[in-house]
Coordinates of C-alpha atoms (C1' of nucleotides) in Angstrom, one line a residue:
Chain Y
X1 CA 0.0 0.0 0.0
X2 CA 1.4 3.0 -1.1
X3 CA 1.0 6.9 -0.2
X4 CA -1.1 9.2 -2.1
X5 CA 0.4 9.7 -5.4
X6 CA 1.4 13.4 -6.4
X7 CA 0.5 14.9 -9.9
X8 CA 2.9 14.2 -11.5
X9 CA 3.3 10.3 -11.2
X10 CA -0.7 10.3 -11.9
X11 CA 0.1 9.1 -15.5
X12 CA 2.2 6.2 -14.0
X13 CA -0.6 5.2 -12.0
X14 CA -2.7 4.2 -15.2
X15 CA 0.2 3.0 -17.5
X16 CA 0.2 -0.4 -16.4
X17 CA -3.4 -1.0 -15.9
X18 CA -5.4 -3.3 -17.8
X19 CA -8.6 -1.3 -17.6
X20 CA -7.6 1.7 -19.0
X21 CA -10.2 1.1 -22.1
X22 CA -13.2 -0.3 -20.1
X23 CA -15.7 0.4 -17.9
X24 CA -15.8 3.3 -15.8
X25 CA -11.8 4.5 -16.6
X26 CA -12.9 3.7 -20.2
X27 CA -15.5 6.3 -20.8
X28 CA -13.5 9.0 -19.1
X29 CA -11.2 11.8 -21.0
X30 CA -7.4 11.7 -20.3
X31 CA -7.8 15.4 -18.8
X32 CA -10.0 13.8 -15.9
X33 CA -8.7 11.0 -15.8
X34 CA -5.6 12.5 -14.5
X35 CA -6.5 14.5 -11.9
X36 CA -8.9 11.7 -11.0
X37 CA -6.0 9.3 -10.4
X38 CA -4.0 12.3 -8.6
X39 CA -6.1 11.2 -5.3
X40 CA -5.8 7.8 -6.0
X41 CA -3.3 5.4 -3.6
X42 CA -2.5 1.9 -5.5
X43 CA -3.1 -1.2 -3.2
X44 CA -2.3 -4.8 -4.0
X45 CA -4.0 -7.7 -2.8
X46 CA -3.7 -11.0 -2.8
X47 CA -6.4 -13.9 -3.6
X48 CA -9.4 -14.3 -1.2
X49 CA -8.4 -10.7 0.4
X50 CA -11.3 -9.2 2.0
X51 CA -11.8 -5.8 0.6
X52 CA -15.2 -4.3 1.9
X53 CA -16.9 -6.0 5.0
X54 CA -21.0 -6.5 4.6
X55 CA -22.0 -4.8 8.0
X56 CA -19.5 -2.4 8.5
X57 CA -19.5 -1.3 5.1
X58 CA -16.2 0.3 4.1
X59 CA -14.5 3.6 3.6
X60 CA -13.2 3.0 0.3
X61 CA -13.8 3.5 -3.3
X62 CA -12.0 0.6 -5.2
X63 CA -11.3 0.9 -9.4
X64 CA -9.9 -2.8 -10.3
X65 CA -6.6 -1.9 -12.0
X66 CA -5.7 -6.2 -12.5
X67 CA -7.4 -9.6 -11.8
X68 CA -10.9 -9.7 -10.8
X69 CA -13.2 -8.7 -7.6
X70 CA -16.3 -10.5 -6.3
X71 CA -19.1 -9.3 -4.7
X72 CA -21.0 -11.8 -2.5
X73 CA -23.7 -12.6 0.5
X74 CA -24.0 -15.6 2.5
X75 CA -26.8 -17.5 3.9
X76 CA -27.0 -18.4 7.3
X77 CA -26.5 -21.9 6.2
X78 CA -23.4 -21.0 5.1
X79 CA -24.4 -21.1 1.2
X80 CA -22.6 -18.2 -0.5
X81 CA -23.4 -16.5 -3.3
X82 CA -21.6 -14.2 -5.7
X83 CA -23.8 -11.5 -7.2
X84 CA -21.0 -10.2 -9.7
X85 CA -17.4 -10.0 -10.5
X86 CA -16.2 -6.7 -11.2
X87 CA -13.0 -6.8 -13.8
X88 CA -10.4 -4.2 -14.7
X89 CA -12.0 -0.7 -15.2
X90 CA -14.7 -1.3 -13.1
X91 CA -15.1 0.4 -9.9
X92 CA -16.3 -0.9 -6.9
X93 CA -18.4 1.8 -4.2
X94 CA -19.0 1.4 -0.7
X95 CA -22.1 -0.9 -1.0
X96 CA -24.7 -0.1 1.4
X97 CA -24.0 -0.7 4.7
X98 CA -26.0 -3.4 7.2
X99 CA -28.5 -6.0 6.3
X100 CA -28.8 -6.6 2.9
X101 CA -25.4 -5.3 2.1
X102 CA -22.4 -7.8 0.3
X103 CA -18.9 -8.2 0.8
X104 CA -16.3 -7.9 -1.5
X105 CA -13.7 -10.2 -1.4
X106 CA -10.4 -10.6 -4.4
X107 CA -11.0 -13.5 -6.4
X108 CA -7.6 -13.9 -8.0
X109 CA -4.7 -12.0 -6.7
X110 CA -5.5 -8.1 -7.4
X111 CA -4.5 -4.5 -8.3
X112 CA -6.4 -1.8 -7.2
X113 CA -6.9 2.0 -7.5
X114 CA -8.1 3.1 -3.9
X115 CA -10.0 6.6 -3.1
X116 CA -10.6 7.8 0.1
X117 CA -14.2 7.6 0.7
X118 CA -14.2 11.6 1.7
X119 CA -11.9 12.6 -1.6
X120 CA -14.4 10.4 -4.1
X121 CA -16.9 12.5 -2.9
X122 CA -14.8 15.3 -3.6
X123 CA -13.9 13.9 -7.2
X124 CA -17.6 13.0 -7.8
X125 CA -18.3 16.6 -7.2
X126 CA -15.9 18.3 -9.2
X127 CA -16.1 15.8 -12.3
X128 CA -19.2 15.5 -13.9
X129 CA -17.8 12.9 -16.3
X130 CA -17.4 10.9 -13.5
X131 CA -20.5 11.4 -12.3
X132 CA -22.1 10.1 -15.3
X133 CA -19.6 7.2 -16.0
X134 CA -20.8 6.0 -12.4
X135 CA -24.3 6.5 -13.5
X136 CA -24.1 4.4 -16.5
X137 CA -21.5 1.9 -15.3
X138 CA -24.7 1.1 -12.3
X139 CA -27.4 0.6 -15.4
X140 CA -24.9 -1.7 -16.7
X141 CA -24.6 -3.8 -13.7
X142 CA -28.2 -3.0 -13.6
X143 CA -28.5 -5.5 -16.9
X144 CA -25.6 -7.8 -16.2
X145 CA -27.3 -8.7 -12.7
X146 CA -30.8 -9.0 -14.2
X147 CA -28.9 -11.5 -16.7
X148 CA -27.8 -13.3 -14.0
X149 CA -31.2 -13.5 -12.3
X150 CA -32.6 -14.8 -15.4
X151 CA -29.9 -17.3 -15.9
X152 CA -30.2 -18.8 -12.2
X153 CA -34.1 -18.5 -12.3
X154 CA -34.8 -19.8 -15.7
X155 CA -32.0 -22.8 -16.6
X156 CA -30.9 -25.8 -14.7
X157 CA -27.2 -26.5 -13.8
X158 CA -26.6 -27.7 -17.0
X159 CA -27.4 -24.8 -19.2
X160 CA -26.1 -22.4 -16.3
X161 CA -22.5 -23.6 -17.0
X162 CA -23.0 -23.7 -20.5
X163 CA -24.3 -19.9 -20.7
X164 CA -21.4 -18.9 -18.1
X165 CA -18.6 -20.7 -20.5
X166 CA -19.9 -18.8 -23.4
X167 CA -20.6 -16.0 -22.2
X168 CA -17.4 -15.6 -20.0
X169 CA -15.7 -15.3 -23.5
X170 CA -16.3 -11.4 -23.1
X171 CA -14.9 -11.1 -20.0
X172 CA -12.3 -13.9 -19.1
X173 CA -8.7 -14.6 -21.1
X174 CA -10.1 -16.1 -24.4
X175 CA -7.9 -17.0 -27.8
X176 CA -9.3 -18.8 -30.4
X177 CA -7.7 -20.9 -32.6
X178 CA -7.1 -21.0 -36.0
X179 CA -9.9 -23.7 -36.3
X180 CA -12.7 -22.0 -35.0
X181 CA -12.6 -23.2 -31.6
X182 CA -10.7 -21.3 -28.9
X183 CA -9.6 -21.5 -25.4
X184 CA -10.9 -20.2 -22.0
X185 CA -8.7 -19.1 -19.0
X186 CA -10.9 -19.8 -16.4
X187 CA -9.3 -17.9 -14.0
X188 CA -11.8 -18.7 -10.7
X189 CA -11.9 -21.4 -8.6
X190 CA -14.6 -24.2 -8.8
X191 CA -16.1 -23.1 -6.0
X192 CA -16.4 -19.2 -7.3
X193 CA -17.5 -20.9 -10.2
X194 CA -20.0 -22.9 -8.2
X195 CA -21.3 -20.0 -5.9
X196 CA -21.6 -17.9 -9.2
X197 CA -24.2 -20.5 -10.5
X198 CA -25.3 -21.2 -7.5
X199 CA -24.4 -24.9 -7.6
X200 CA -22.0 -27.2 -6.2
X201 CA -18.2 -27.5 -6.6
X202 CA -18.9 -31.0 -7.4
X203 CA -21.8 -30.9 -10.0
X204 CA -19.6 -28.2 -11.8
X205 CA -17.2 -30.8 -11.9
X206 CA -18.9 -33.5 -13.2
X207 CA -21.0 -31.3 -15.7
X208 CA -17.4 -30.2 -17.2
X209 CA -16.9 -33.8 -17.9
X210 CA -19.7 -34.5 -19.0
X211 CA -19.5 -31.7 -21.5
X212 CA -15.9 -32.8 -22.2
X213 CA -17.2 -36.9 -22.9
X214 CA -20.0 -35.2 -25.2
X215 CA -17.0 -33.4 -27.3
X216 CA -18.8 -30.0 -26.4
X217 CA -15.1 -29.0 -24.6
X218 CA -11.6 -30.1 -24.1
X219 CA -10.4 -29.9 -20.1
X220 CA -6.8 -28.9 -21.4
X221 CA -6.2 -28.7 -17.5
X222 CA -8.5 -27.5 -14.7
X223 CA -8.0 -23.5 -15.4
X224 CA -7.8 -23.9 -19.5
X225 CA -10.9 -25.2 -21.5
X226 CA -11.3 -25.2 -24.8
X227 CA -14.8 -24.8 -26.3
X228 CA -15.3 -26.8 -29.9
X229 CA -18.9 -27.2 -30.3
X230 CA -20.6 -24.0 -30.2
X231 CA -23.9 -24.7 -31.6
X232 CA -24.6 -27.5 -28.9
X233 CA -23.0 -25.4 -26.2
X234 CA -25.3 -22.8 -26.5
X235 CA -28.4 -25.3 -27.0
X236 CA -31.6 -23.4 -25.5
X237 CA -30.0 -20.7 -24.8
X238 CA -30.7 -18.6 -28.0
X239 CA -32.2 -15.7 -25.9
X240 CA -28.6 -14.6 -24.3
X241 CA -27.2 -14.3 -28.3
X242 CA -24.8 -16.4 -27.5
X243 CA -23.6 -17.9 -30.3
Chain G
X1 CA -56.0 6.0 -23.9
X2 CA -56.2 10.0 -24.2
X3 CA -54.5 12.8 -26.0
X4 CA -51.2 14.8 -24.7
X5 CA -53.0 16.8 -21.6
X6 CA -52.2 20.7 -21.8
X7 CA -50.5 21.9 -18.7
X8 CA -53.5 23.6 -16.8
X9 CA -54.7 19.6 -16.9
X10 CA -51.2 18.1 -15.3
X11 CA -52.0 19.1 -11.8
X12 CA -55.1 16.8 -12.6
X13 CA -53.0 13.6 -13.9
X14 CA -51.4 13.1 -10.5
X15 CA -54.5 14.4 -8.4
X16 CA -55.6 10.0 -8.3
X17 CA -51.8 8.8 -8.7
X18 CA -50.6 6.2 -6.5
X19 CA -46.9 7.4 -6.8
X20 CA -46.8 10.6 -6.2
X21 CA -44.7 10.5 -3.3
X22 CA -42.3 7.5 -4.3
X23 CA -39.8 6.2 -6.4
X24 CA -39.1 8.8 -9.3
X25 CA -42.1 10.7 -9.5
X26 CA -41.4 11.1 -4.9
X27 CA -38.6 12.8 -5.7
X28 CA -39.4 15.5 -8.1
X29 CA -40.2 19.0 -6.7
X30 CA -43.8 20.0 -7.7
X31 CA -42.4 22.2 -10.2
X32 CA -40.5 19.6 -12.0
X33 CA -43.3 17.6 -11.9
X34 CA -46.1 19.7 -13.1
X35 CA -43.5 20.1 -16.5
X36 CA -43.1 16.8 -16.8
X37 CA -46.8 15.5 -16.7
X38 CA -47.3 18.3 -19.3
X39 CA -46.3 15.7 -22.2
X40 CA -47.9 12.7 -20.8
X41 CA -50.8 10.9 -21.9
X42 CA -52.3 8.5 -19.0
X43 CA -52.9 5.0 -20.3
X44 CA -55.1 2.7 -18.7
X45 CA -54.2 -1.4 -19.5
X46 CA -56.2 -4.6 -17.7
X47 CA -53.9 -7.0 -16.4
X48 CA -51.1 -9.3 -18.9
X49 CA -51.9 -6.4 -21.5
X50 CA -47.4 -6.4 -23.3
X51 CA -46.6 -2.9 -22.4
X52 CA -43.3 -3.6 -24.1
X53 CA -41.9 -5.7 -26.4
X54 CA -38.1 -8.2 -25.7
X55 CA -37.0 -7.9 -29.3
X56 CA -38.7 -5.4 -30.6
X57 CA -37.9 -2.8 -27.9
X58 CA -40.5 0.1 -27.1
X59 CA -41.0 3.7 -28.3
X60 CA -42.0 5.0 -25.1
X61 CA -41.6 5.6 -21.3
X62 CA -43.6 5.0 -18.8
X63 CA -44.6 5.7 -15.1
X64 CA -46.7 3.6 -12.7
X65 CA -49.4 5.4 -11.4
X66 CA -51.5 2.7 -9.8
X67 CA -51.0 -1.5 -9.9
X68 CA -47.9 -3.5 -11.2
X69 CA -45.6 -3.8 -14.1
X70 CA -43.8 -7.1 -14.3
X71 CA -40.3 -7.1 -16.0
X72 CA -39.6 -10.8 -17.6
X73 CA -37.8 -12.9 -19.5
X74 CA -38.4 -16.7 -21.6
X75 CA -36.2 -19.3 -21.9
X76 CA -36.6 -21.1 -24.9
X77 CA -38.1 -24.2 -22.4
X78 CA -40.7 -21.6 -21.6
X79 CA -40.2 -21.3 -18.3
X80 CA -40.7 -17.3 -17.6
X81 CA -38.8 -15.5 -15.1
X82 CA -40.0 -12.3 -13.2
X83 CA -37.1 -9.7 -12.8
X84 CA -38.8 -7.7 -11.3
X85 CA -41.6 -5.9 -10.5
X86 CA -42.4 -2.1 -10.8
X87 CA -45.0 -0.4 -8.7
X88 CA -46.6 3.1 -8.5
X89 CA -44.0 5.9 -9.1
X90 CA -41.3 3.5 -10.3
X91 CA -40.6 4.0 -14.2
X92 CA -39.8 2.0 -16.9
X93 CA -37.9 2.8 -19.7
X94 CA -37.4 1.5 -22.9
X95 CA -35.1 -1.6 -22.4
X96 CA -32.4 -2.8 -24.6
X97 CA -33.6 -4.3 -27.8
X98 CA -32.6 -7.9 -28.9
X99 CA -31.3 -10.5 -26.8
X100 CA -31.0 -10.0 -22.9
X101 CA -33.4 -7.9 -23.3
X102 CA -36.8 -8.3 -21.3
X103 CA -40.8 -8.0 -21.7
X104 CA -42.7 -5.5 -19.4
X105 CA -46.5 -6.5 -19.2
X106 CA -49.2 -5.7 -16.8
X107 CA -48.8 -7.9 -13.4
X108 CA -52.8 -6.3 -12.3
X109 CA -54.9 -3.9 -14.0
X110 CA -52.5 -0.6 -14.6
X111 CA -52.8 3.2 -15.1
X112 CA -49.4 4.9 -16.6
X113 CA -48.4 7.7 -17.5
X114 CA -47.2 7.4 -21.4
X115 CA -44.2 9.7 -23.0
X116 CA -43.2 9.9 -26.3
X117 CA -39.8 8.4 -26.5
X118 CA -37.9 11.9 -28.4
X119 CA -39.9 13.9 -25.9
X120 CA -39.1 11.9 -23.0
X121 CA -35.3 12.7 -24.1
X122 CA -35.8 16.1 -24.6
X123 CA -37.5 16.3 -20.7
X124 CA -34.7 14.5 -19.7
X125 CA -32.3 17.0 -21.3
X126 CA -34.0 20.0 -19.7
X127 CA -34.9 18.8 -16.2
X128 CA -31.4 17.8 -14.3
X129 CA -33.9 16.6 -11.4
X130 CA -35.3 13.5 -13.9
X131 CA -32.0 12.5 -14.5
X132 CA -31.0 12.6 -10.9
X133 CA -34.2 10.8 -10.4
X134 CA -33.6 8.1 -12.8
X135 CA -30.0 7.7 -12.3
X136 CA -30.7 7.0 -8.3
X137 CA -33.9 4.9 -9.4
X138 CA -31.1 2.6 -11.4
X139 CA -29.6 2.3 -8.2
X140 CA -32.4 1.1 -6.4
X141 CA -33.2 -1.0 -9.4
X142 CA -29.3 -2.8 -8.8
X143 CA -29.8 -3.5 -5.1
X144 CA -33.3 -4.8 -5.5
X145 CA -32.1 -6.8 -8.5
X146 CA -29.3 -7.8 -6.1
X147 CA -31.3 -9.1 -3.5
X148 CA -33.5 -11.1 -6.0
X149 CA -30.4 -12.6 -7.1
X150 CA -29.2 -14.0 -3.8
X151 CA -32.7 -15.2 -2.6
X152 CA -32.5 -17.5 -5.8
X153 CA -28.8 -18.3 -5.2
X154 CA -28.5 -19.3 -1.7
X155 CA -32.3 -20.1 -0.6
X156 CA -34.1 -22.7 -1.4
X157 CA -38.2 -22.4 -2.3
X158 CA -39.1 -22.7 1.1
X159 CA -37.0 -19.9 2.6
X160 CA -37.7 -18.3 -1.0
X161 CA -41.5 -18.1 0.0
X162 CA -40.9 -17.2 3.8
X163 CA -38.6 -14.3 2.1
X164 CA -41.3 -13.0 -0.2
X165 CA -44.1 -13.1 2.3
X166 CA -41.9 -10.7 4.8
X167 CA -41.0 -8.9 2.3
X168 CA -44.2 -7.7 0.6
X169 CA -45.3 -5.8 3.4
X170 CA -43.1 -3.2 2.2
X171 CA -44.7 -2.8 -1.5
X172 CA -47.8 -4.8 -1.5
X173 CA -50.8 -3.8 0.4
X174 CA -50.2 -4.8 4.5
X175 CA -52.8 -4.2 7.1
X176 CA -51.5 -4.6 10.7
X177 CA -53.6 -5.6 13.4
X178 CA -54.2 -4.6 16.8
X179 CA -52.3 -8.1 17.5
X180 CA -49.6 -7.8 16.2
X181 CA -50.3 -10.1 13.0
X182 CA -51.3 -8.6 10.1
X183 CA -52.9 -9.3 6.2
X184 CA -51.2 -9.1 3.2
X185 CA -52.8 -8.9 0.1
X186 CA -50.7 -10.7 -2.4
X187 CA -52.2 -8.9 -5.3
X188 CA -50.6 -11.2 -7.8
X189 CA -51.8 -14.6 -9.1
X190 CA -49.9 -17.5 -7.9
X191 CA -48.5 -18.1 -11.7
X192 CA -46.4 -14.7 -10.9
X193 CA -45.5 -15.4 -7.1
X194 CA -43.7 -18.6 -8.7
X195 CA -42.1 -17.4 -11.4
X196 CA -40.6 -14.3 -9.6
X197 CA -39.2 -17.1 -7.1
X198 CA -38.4 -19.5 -9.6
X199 CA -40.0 -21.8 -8.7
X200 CA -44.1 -23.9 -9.8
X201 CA -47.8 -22.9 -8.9
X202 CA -47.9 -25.8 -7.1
X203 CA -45.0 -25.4 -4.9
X204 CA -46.3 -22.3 -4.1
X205 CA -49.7 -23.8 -3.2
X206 CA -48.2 -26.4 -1.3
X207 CA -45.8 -24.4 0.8
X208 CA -48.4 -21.8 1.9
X209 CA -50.7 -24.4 3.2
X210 CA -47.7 -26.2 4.7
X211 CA -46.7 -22.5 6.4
X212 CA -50.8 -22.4 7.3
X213 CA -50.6 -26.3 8.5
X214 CA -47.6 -25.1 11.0
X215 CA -49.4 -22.1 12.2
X216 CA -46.9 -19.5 10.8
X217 CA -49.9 -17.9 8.8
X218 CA -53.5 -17.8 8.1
X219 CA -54.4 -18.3 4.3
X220 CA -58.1 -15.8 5.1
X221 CA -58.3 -16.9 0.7
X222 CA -56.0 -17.2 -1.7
X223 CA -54.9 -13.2 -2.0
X224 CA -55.1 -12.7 1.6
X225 CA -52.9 -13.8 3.7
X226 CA -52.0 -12.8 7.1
X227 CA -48.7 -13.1 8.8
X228 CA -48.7 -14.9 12.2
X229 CA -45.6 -15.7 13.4
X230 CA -43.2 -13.7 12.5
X231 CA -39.9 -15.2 14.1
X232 CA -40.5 -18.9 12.4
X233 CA -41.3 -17.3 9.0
X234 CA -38.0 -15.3 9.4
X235 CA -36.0 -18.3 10.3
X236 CA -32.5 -18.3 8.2
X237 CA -33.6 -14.9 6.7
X238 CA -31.8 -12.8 9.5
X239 CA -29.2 -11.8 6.5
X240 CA -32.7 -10.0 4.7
X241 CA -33.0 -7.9 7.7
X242 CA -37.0 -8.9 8.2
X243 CA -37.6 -9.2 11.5
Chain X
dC1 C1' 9.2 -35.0 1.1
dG2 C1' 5.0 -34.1 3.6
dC3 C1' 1.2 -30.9 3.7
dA4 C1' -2.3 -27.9 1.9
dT5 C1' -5.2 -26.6 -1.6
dT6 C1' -8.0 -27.8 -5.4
dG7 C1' -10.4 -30.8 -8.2
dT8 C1' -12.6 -35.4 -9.2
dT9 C1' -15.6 -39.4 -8.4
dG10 C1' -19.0 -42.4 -6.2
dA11 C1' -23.2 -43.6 -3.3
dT12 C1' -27.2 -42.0 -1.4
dC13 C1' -31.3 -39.3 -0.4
dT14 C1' -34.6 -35.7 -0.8
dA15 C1' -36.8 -31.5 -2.4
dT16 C1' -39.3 -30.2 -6.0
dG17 C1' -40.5 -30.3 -10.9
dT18 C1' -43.8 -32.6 -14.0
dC19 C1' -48.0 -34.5 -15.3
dA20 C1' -52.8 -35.2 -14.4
dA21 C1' -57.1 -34.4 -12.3
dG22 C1' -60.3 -32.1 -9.8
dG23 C1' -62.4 -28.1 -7.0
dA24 C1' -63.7 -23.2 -6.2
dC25 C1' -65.1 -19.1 -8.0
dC26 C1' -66.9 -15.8 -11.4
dG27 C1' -69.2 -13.7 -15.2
dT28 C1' -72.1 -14.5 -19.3
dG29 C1' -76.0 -15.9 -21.7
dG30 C1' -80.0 -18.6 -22.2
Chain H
dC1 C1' -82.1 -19.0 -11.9
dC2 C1' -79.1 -22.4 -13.7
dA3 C1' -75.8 -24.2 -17.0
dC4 C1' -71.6 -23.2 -19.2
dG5 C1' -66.9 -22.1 -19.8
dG6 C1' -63.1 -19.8 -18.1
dT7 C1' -59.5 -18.8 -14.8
dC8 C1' -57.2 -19.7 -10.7
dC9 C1' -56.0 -22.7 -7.2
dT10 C1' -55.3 -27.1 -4.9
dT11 C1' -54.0 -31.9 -4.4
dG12 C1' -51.9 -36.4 -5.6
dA13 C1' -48.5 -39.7 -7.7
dC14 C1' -44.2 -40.1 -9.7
dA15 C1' -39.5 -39.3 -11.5
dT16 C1' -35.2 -37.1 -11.2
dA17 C1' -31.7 -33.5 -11.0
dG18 C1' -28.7 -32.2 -8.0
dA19 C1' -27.3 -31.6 -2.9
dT20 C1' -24.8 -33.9 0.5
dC21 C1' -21.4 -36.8 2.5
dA22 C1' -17.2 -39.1 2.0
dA23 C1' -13.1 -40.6 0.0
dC24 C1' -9.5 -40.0 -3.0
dA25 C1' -6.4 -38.0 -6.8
dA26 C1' -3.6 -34.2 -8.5
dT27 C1' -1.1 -30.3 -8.0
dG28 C1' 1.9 -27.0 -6.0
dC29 C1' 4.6 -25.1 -2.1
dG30 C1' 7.5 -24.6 1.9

DNA sequence: CGCATTGTTGATCTATGTCAAGGACCGTGG
DNA sequence: CCACGGTCCTTGACATAGATCAACAATGCG
């Protein structure tokens, strides 16, 4: 954890960070940028770091400079479940504090942009492209999260993890091949994977294999799959336009 | 359905209006307000009338003056999901077109208040307070969505119900008696209740009378239910915040 | 080389989805 | 007034996806 950054190393700040282009850094001019970043301090965390506690809430305003955030809720039984995962140039703002409130937690080890909770407000005030980046980065959660409603309330396991493989294209490491087909870094755990989907480590598991004896995918290893049949991985699920 | 009202009738267009004093329309001073209803027509629709189109998207904007809008979605299966459900003074825009997009129809009989979509841009242009108004409604809409999310993760349909139920009382009509129970009038058909939670008709059916068989309501008929006890029906909910 | 983490596989059991039928209620028209 | 059809709700029988529990393999790290 570093101190405050002066003016003048602002552009550093940025140089090195994957989500430059995207989200809420994406749709913001290099003049605001800039003097955005000026307040910013740069924090590295590793894997499974907490970041913002549910009750308490937090102090923080978070941008994810590398690797990916998750935002989560538990069950008194213990069940967890991850409502999103925010990925480089996406912010993360003090979600509302007490009952009904997540927690954020580092999936995979991360880099972060961190704002004092007083100077964002600060920022928010003087920069109005901020302001509206923040507003349209929330309607786009807005839609991601209602996908993700849909997907857990209207598909079974099976064609969960099929829509999540497909659709995690967009957002996870993905190079396709010369042939068409193309391979996925999943870069989360099982059990992300599982909490995401709200499923079990275990069926994940054995849907993978199942998709991998069916010749849908190839397990290169447990973190690399490589998707070959498209048409009968996106089977019934036409509405996402996934292809 | 009725022509564009000129502005000595506005005053008149939210004189009946449920919403007045919540969600979007709550949070608009009188003057706002009285401009904005000048360019809206008030629509009345009986119950599973489409008010919007997935695919082919919708030319206008609307605001719930009295009943329910349900937001939803098809899988190809044809099982529906609910994403939501918007209630007097909420607003719906246009959603995106085309795939991940989502149906709005009438959950109960429904008055609105219709705007063109160009003029509805144009209001939105002039009047800073409707773009405040929207961008915190989008908020709202996020947590809400949020919290739909996790119910369907980590609960299963018995804790889903017990959720609901507790719930309502905030947006669904709720009578409190002198003790200490009160009746909830679950104003939609049971069809809805189960695809909101994701779950059948008959689940639904079978749970309530299973809650009624252990005493933790009274089912007075089948839209009126009142809430005995409300420390078993919260059991495992704590996280929700329902007492 | 242990030891911890992560992923895989198997056996079992149950909640709940599906199918099918029937009941309650309501408005309409004869 | 009653018969009819419609919608909404309830109940029963049955099948099964997937959760749970438990053990084990694979991988990586100190």
């Amino acid at each position: 954890m570093t101190a405050p950054l002066r003016n003048a190393e602002a552009a550093f700040v940025c140089a090195g960070c994957r989500g430059r282009n995207s989200g809420v850094c994406g749709s913001l001019s290099e003049g605001s940028l800039a003097r955005i970043c000026a307040s910013a301090q740069m924090v590295t965390l590793p894997a499974n770091a907490r970041v913002c506690e549910a009750e308490r809430g937090c102090s923080h305003f978070h941008l994810v400079q590398s690797g990916y955030l998750r935002m989560q809720s538990h069950s008194l039984s213990g069940r967890r479940q991850i409502l999103g995962v925010a990925r480089p140039g996406e912010s993360i703002g003090p979600p509302r504090r007490g009952v009904g409130g997540y927690e954020v937690e580092a999936a995979t080890p991360v880099r972060l942009c961190r704002f004092d909770r007083l100077t964002f407000e600060l920022l928010l005030h003087e920069e109005p492209e901020l302001r509206r980046a923040l507003c349209q980065q929330s309607q786009i959660w807005l839609e991601k999260t209602r996908r993700l409603t849909w997907v857990l309330g209207a598909l079974g396991s099976n064609a969960r993890l099929r829509a999540m493989l497909l659709l995690s294209r967009d957002w996870l490491p993905w190079q396709p091949l010369e042939d068409g087909t193309g391979v996925l870094s999943l870069d989360l755990p099982r059990q992300d994977i599982a909490d995401f989907l709200a499923t079990t480590q275990e069926t994940v598991s054995r849907l993978l294999h199942q998709f991998e004896d069916d010749g849908l995918i190839e397990i290169i290893n447990p973190r690399k799959i490589r998707l070959i049949d498209y048409e009968r991985l996106s089977e019934g699920l036409d509405v996402l336009g996934v292809a």
